[in-house]
Amino acid sequence: MMRENEQKHVCDLCLDYISGVCTDEERLAFEHHLPDCADCQAEIDELRIVWEALPENMERIEPPKDLKQQVMDAVLAVETGSDHSKSASRRLVIKRWRSFAAIAVVAAFFIIGSIWNYQLYRERSAAPLPLEQALNIPAAQIERLVSLKPETSEANRSYGVACIVDNGQSKQFIVYVFGAQATTDTQAYQVWLLQDGERRSAGTFRVDERGIGVLAMPIASDSLSFDAVGITLEPDDRGDQPRGEKKFGSV
């Protein structure tokens, strides 16, 4: 019988297995383990829905080699100081959320990598930069990560993250949501940053029929300060104060 610490290691391979980054040995061990682990089966089913919903062309851009560790360090930091005596079911929920958040941040890196690559293309228009040279961009790091959770229990399969990404040349504020209500007509989701009781808009985005939405905004100053993040569903993208229902909020 597999020892408890060995089983824990294999269970932690769910995200690597879905994303295809595990070794052949790890893949075989996980496939041998999967039929007898209901928790991993449930997590794989949910992760596969999330992973397959990402745009196909994301797979053509390689993230920095240390990206996974950066992502997991940032996600795990959200749980710093938490109660380690949580029930098994609570630990499973947290484990799944970490995997979802990791995928969300990886997606954000893919998107922001494309933005930086386009900026370099504009700067070097005399000698266009092909996609294959995207790794010439310095490795990006997560400067800050905030988890976003739905405001209603009916949307418990929704989630999101907001993060500040720094590649050493420029910074971007990224918001990624999954499982959100799709926008119709002129509707738009609006991101609000709250600091010292004052609220300001950080931009708007729309959500497609798969429930995926992304906001990527450049940061002009050296730092972006805020105490909390909220997302509302607005009738249009032209408001300077919230008019619609709040859909996501920072933890």
CSV table of C-alpha atoms in Angstrom, one decimal:
chain,number,residue,atom,x,y,z
A,1,MET,CA,0.0,0.0,0.0
A,2,MET,CA,1.3,3.5,-0.8
A,3,ARG,CA,2.6,5.3,2.2
A,4,GLU,CA,0.8,8.5,3.2
A,5,ASN,CA,3.6,10.9,2.3
A,6,GLU,CA,4.1,9.1,-1.1
A,7,GLN,CA,0.3,9.4,-1.8
A,8,LYS,CA,0.4,13.1,-0.9
A,9,HIS,CA,3.2,13.6,-3.4
A,10,VAL,CA,1.3,11.8,-6.2
A,11,CYS,CA,-1.9,13.8,-5.4
A,12,ASP,CA,0.1,17.0,-5.8
A,13,LEU,CA,0.8,16.1,-9.4
A,14,CYS,CA,-2.8,16.9,-10.6
A,15,LEU,CA,-1.8,20.3,-12.1
A,16,ASP,CA,1.4,19.0,-13.6
A,17,TYR,CA,-0.4,16.0,-15.2
A,18,ILE,CA,-3.1,18.2,-16.8
A,19,SER,CA,-0.6,20.8,-18.1
A,20,GLY,CA,1.8,18.1,-19.4
A,21,VAL,CA,4.9,19.2,-17.5
A,22,CYS,CA,5.4,16.1,-15.3
A,23,THR,CA,8.1,13.6,-16.1
A,24,ASP,CA,7.3,10.2,-17.7
A,25,GLU,CA,7.9,8.6,-14.3
A,26,GLU,CA,5.5,11.0,-12.6
A,27,ARG,CA,2.9,10.6,-15.3
A,28,LEU,CA,3.0,6.8,-15.0
A,29,ALA,CA,2.8,6.9,-11.2
A,30,PHE,CA,-0.1,9.3,-11.3
A,31,GLU,CA,-2.0,7.3,-13.9
A,32,HIS,CA,-1.5,4.2,-11.7
A,33,HIS,CA,-2.8,6.1,-8.7
A,34,LEU,CA,-5.7,7.9,-10.3
A,35,PRO,CA,-8.3,5.0,-10.5
A,36,ASP,CA,-8.2,4.5,-6.7
A,37,CYS,CA,-8.3,8.2,-5.6
A,38,ALA,CA,-11.7,9.8,-5.8
A,39,ASP,CA,-10.2,13.2,-4.7
A,40,CYS,CA,-7.8,13.3,-7.6
A,41,GLN,CA,-10.5,12.1,-10.0
A,42,ALA,CA,-12.7,15.0,-9.0
A,43,GLU,CA,-9.8,17.5,-9.2
A,44,ILE,CA,-8.7,16.3,-12.6
A,45,ASP,CA,-12.2,16.6,-14.0
A,46,GLU,CA,-12.5,20.2,-12.8
A,47,LEU,CA,-8.9,21.1,-13.8
A,48,ARG,CA,-9.4,19.7,-17.3
A,49,ILE,CA,-12.5,21.9,-17.8
A,50,VAL,CA,-10.4,25.0,-16.8
A,51,TRP,CA,-7.3,24.0,-18.8
A,52,GLU,CA,-9.1,23.1,-22.0
A,53,ALA,CA,-11.0,26.4,-21.9
A,54,LEU,CA,-7.8,28.4,-22.3
A,55,PRO,CA,-7.2,29.7,-25.8
A,56,GLU,CA,-5.3,27.1,-27.9
A,57,ASN,CA,-2.6,29.6,-29.1
A,58,MET,CA,-1.4,30.0,-25.5
A,59,GLU,CA,0.4,26.7,-25.9
A,60,ARG,CA,2.8,28.1,-28.4
A,61,ILE,CA,4.4,30.5,-25.9
A,62,GLU,CA,6.8,29.0,-23.3
A,63,PRO,CA,6.7,30.5,-19.8
A,64,PRO,CA,9.9,31.2,-17.9
A,65,LYS,CA,11.4,28.0,-16.5
A,66,ASP,CA,10.9,29.2,-12.9
A,67,LEU,CA,7.3,30.4,-13.5
A,68,LYS,CA,5.6,27.5,-11.8
A,69,GLN,CA,7.6,28.0,-8.6
A,70,GLN,CA,6.8,31.8,-8.7
A,71,VAL,CA,3.1,31.0,-9.2
A,72,MET,CA,2.9,28.5,-6.4
A,73,ASP,CA,4.9,30.6,-4.0
A,74,ALA,CA,2.5,33.5,-4.6
A,75,VAL,CA,-0.6,31.3,-4.3
A,76,LEU,CA,0.7,29.6,-1.2
A,77,ALA,CA,1.4,33.0,0.4
A,78,VAL,CA,-2.3,33.7,0.4
A,79,GLU,CA,-2.7,30.9,2.9
A,80,THR,CA,0.1,32.1,5.2
A,81,GLY,CA,-0.9,32.0,8.8
A,82,SER,CA,-3.9,29.8,8.1
A,83,ASP,CA,-5.1,27.2,10.6
A,84,HIS,CA,-3.3,23.9,9.8
A,85,SER,CA,-6.0,21.9,11.7
A,86,LYS,CA,-8.5,22.3,8.9
A,87,SER,CA,-10.7,19.3,8.0
A,88,ALA,CA,-9.8,17.0,5.1
A,89,SER,CA,-12.6,18.4,3.0
A,90,ARG,CA,-11.5,22.0,3.7
A,91,ARG,CA,-7.9,21.1,2.8
A,92,LEU,CA,-9.2,19.6,-0.5
A,93,VAL,CA,-11.1,22.8,-1.4
A,94,ILE,CA,-7.9,24.9,-0.7
A,95,LYS,CA,-5.8,22.4,-2.8
A,96,ARG,CA,-8.2,22.7,-5.7
A,97,TRP,CA,-8.4,26.5,-5.4
A,98,ARG,CA,-4.6,26.7,-5.5
A,99,SER,CA,-4.5,24.7,-8.7
A,100,PHE,CA,-7.2,26.9,-10.3
A,101,ALA,CA,-5.3,30.0,-9.2
A,102,ALA,CA,-2.1,28.6,-10.6
A,103,ILE,CA,-3.8,28.0,-14.0
A,104,ALA,CA,-5.2,31.5,-13.8
A,105,VAL,CA,-1.9,33.1,-13.2
A,106,VAL,CA,-0.2,31.0,-15.9
A,107,ALA,CA,-2.8,32.2,-18.3
A,108,ALA,CA,-2.2,35.8,-17.2
A,109,PHE,CA,1.6,35.3,-17.9
A,110,PHE,CA,0.8,34.0,-21.4
A,111,ILE,CA,-1.3,37.0,-22.1
A,112,ILE,CA,1.1,39.5,-20.6
A,113,GLY,CA,3.9,37.8,-22.5
A,114,SER,CA,2.0,38.4,-25.7
A,115,ILE,CA,1.5,42.1,-24.8
A,116,TRP,CA,5.2,42.6,-24.0
A,117,ASN,CA,6.2,40.8,-27.2
A,118,TYR,CA,3.9,43.1,-29.2
A,119,GLN,CA,5.5,46.1,-27.5
A,120,LEU,CA,8.9,44.9,-28.5
A,121,TYR,CA,7.6,44.3,-32.1
A,122,ARG,CA,6.5,47.9,-32.3
A,123,GLU,CA,9.8,49.2,-31.0
A,124,ARG,CA,11.7,47.0,-33.5
A,125,SER,CA,9.5,47.5,-36.5
A,126,ALA,CA,12.5,47.5,-38.8
A,127,ALA,CA,13.3,44.0,-37.7
A,128,PRO,CA,10.1,42.2,-36.5
A,129,LEU,CA,10.4,40.0,-33.5
A,130,PRO,CA,9.0,36.5,-34.2
A,131,LEU,CA,7.0,34.7,-31.6
A,132,GLU,CA,9.8,32.1,-31.2
A,133,GLN,CA,12.0,34.8,-29.7
A,134,ALA,CA,9.5,35.8,-27.0
A,135,LEU,CA,11.8,34.4,-24.3
A,136,ASN,CA,14.2,37.2,-25.0
A,137,ILE,CA,11.9,39.2,-22.7
A,138,PRO,CA,13.2,39.1,-19.1
A,139,ALA,CA,11.6,36.5,-16.9
A,140,ALA,CA,8.5,38.0,-15.3
A,141,GLN,CA,7.8,37.8,-11.6
A,142,ILE,CA,4.6,38.1,-9.5
A,143,GLU,CA,5.0,41.1,-7.4
A,144,ARG,CA,1.6,40.7,-5.7
A,145,LEU,CA,-1.3,38.3,-6.0
A,146,VAL,CA,-4.8,38.6,-4.7
A,147,SER,CA,-7.4,35.9,-4.8
A,148,LEU,CA,-10.9,36.8,-5.9
A,149,LYS,CA,-14.0,34.8,-4.9
A,150,PRO,CA,-17.6,35.1,-6.0
A,151,GLU,CA,-20.0,37.1,-4.0
A,152,THR,CA,-22.8,34.5,-4.2
A,153,SER,CA,-22.9,30.8,-3.2
A,154,GLU,CA,-24.6,30.0,-6.5
A,155,ALA,CA,-21.4,30.9,-8.3
A,156,ASN,CA,-19.1,28.7,-6.2
A,157,ARG,CA,-17.4,27.3,-9.3
A,158,SER,CA,-16.3,30.8,-10.3
A,159,TYR,CA,-12.9,32.2,-9.2
A,160,GLY,CA,-10.4,34.8,-10.2
A,161,VAL,CA,-7.1,36.4,-9.4
A,162,ALA,CA,-5.6,39.8,-9.6
A,163,CYS,CA,-1.9,40.3,-9.7
A,164,ILE,CA,0.9,42.7,-10.4
A,165,VAL,CA,3.5,41.3,-12.9
A,166,ASP,CA,6.9,42.8,-13.3
A,167,ASN,CA,9.4,41.8,-16.0
A,168,GLY,CA,12.0,44.3,-15.0
A,169,GLN,CA,11.1,46.6,-17.9
A,170,SER,CA,7.5,47.3,-17.2
A,171,LYS,CA,4.7,46.3,-14.9
A,172,GLN,CA,1.1,45.2,-15.6
A,173,PHE,CA,-2.0,44.8,-13.5
A,174,ILE,CA,-3.7,41.6,-14.5
A,175,VAL,CA,-7.2,40.3,-13.6
A,176,TYR,CA,-8.3,36.9,-14.7
A,177,VAL,CA,-11.8,35.4,-14.0
A,178,PHE,CA,-13.2,32.0,-14.8
A,179,GLY,CA,-16.7,30.7,-14.6
A,180,ALA,CA,-18.2,34.2,-14.6
A,181,GLN,CA,-21.5,35.2,-16.1
A,182,ALA,CA,-21.0,36.0,-19.8
A,183,THR,CA,-21.6,39.6,-20.8
A,184,THR,CA,-24.2,40.5,-23.4
A,185,ASP,CA,-24.7,43.6,-25.5
A,186,THR,CA,-23.0,46.6,-23.9
A,187,GLN,CA,-22.4,44.9,-20.5
A,188,ALA,CA,-18.9,45.0,-19.1
A,189,TYR,CA,-17.2,43.9,-15.9
A,190,GLN,CA,-15.5,46.7,-14.1
A,191,VAL,CA,-12.5,46.3,-11.7
A,192,TRP,CA,-12.4,48.6,-8.6
A,193,LEU,CA,-9.4,49.3,-6.4
A,194,LEU,CA,-10.2,50.4,-2.8
A,195,GLN,CA,-7.7,52.2,-0.7
A,196,ASP,CA,-8.3,54.3,2.5
A,197,GLY,CA,-12.1,54.2,1.8
A,198,GLU,CA,-11.7,55.6,-1.7
A,199,ARG,CA,-12.6,53.6,-4.8
A,200,ARG,CA,-11.2,54.0,-8.3
A,201,SER,CA,-11.7,52.2,-11.5
A,202,ALA,CA,-8.9,49.9,-12.8
A,203,GLY,CA,-10.5,49.2,-16.1
A,204,THR,CA,-13.2,47.1,-17.8
A,205,PHE,CA,-13.4,43.8,-19.6
A,206,ARG,CA,-15.9,41.4,-21.1
A,207,VAL,CA,-16.5,37.7,-20.5
A,208,ASP,CA,-17.1,35.2,-23.3
A,209,GLU,CA,-19.6,32.4,-23.4
A,210,ARG,CA,-17.1,30.1,-21.7
A,211,GLY,CA,-17.0,32.4,-18.6
A,212,ILE,CA,-13.5,33.6,-19.2
A,213,GLY,CA,-12.5,37.3,-18.9
A,214,VAL,CA,-9.1,39.1,-18.7
A,215,LEU,CA,-8.0,42.6,-17.9
A,216,ALA,CA,-4.4,43.7,-18.6
A,217,MET,CA,-3.5,47.3,-17.8
A,218,PRO,CA,0.0,48.8,-17.8
A,219,ILE,CA,1.2,50.5,-14.6
A,220,ALA,CA,2.9,53.8,-15.1
A,221,SER,CA,4.1,54.4,-11.6
A,222,ASP,CA,6.7,52.4,-9.6
A,223,SER,CA,4.0,50.9,-7.5
A,224,LEU,CA,0.3,50.3,-7.4
A,225,SER,CA,-1.3,50.5,-3.9
A,226,PHE,CA,-4.7,49.2,-2.9
A,227,ASP,CA,-6.3,47.5,0.1
A,228,ALA,CA,-9.0,45.5,-1.7
A,229,VAL,CA,-10.2,44.6,-5.2
A,230,GLY,CA,-13.9,44.3,-6.3
A,231,ILE,CA,-15.5,43.5,-9.6
A,232,THR,CA,-19.0,44.6,-10.6
A,233,LEU,CA,-21.1,43.7,-13.6
A,234,GLU,CA,-22.0,47.0,-15.3
A,235,PRO,CA,-24.5,47.9,-18.0
A,236,ASP,CA,-21.7,49.4,-20.0
A,237,ASP,CA,-18.0,50.3,-19.8
A,238,ARG,CA,-18.4,54.0,-19.3
A,239,GLY,CA,-19.1,54.4,-15.5
A,240,ASP,CA,-16.9,56.1,-13.0
A,241,GLN,CA,-18.8,54.7,-10.0
A,242,PRO,CA,-20.3,51.2,-9.5
A,243,ARG,CA,-23.9,50.9,-10.8
A,244,GLY,CA,-24.2,47.1,-11.1
A,245,GLU,CA,-24.1,44.1,-8.9
A,246,LYS,CA,-20.8,43.1,-7.2
A,247,LYS,CA,-19.7,39.7,-8.6
A,248,PHE,CA,-16.2,39.2,-7.2
A,249,GLY,CA,-14.2,40.5,-4.2
A,250,SER,CA,-10.8,40.0,-2.7
A,251,VAL,CA,-10.3,37.6,0.1
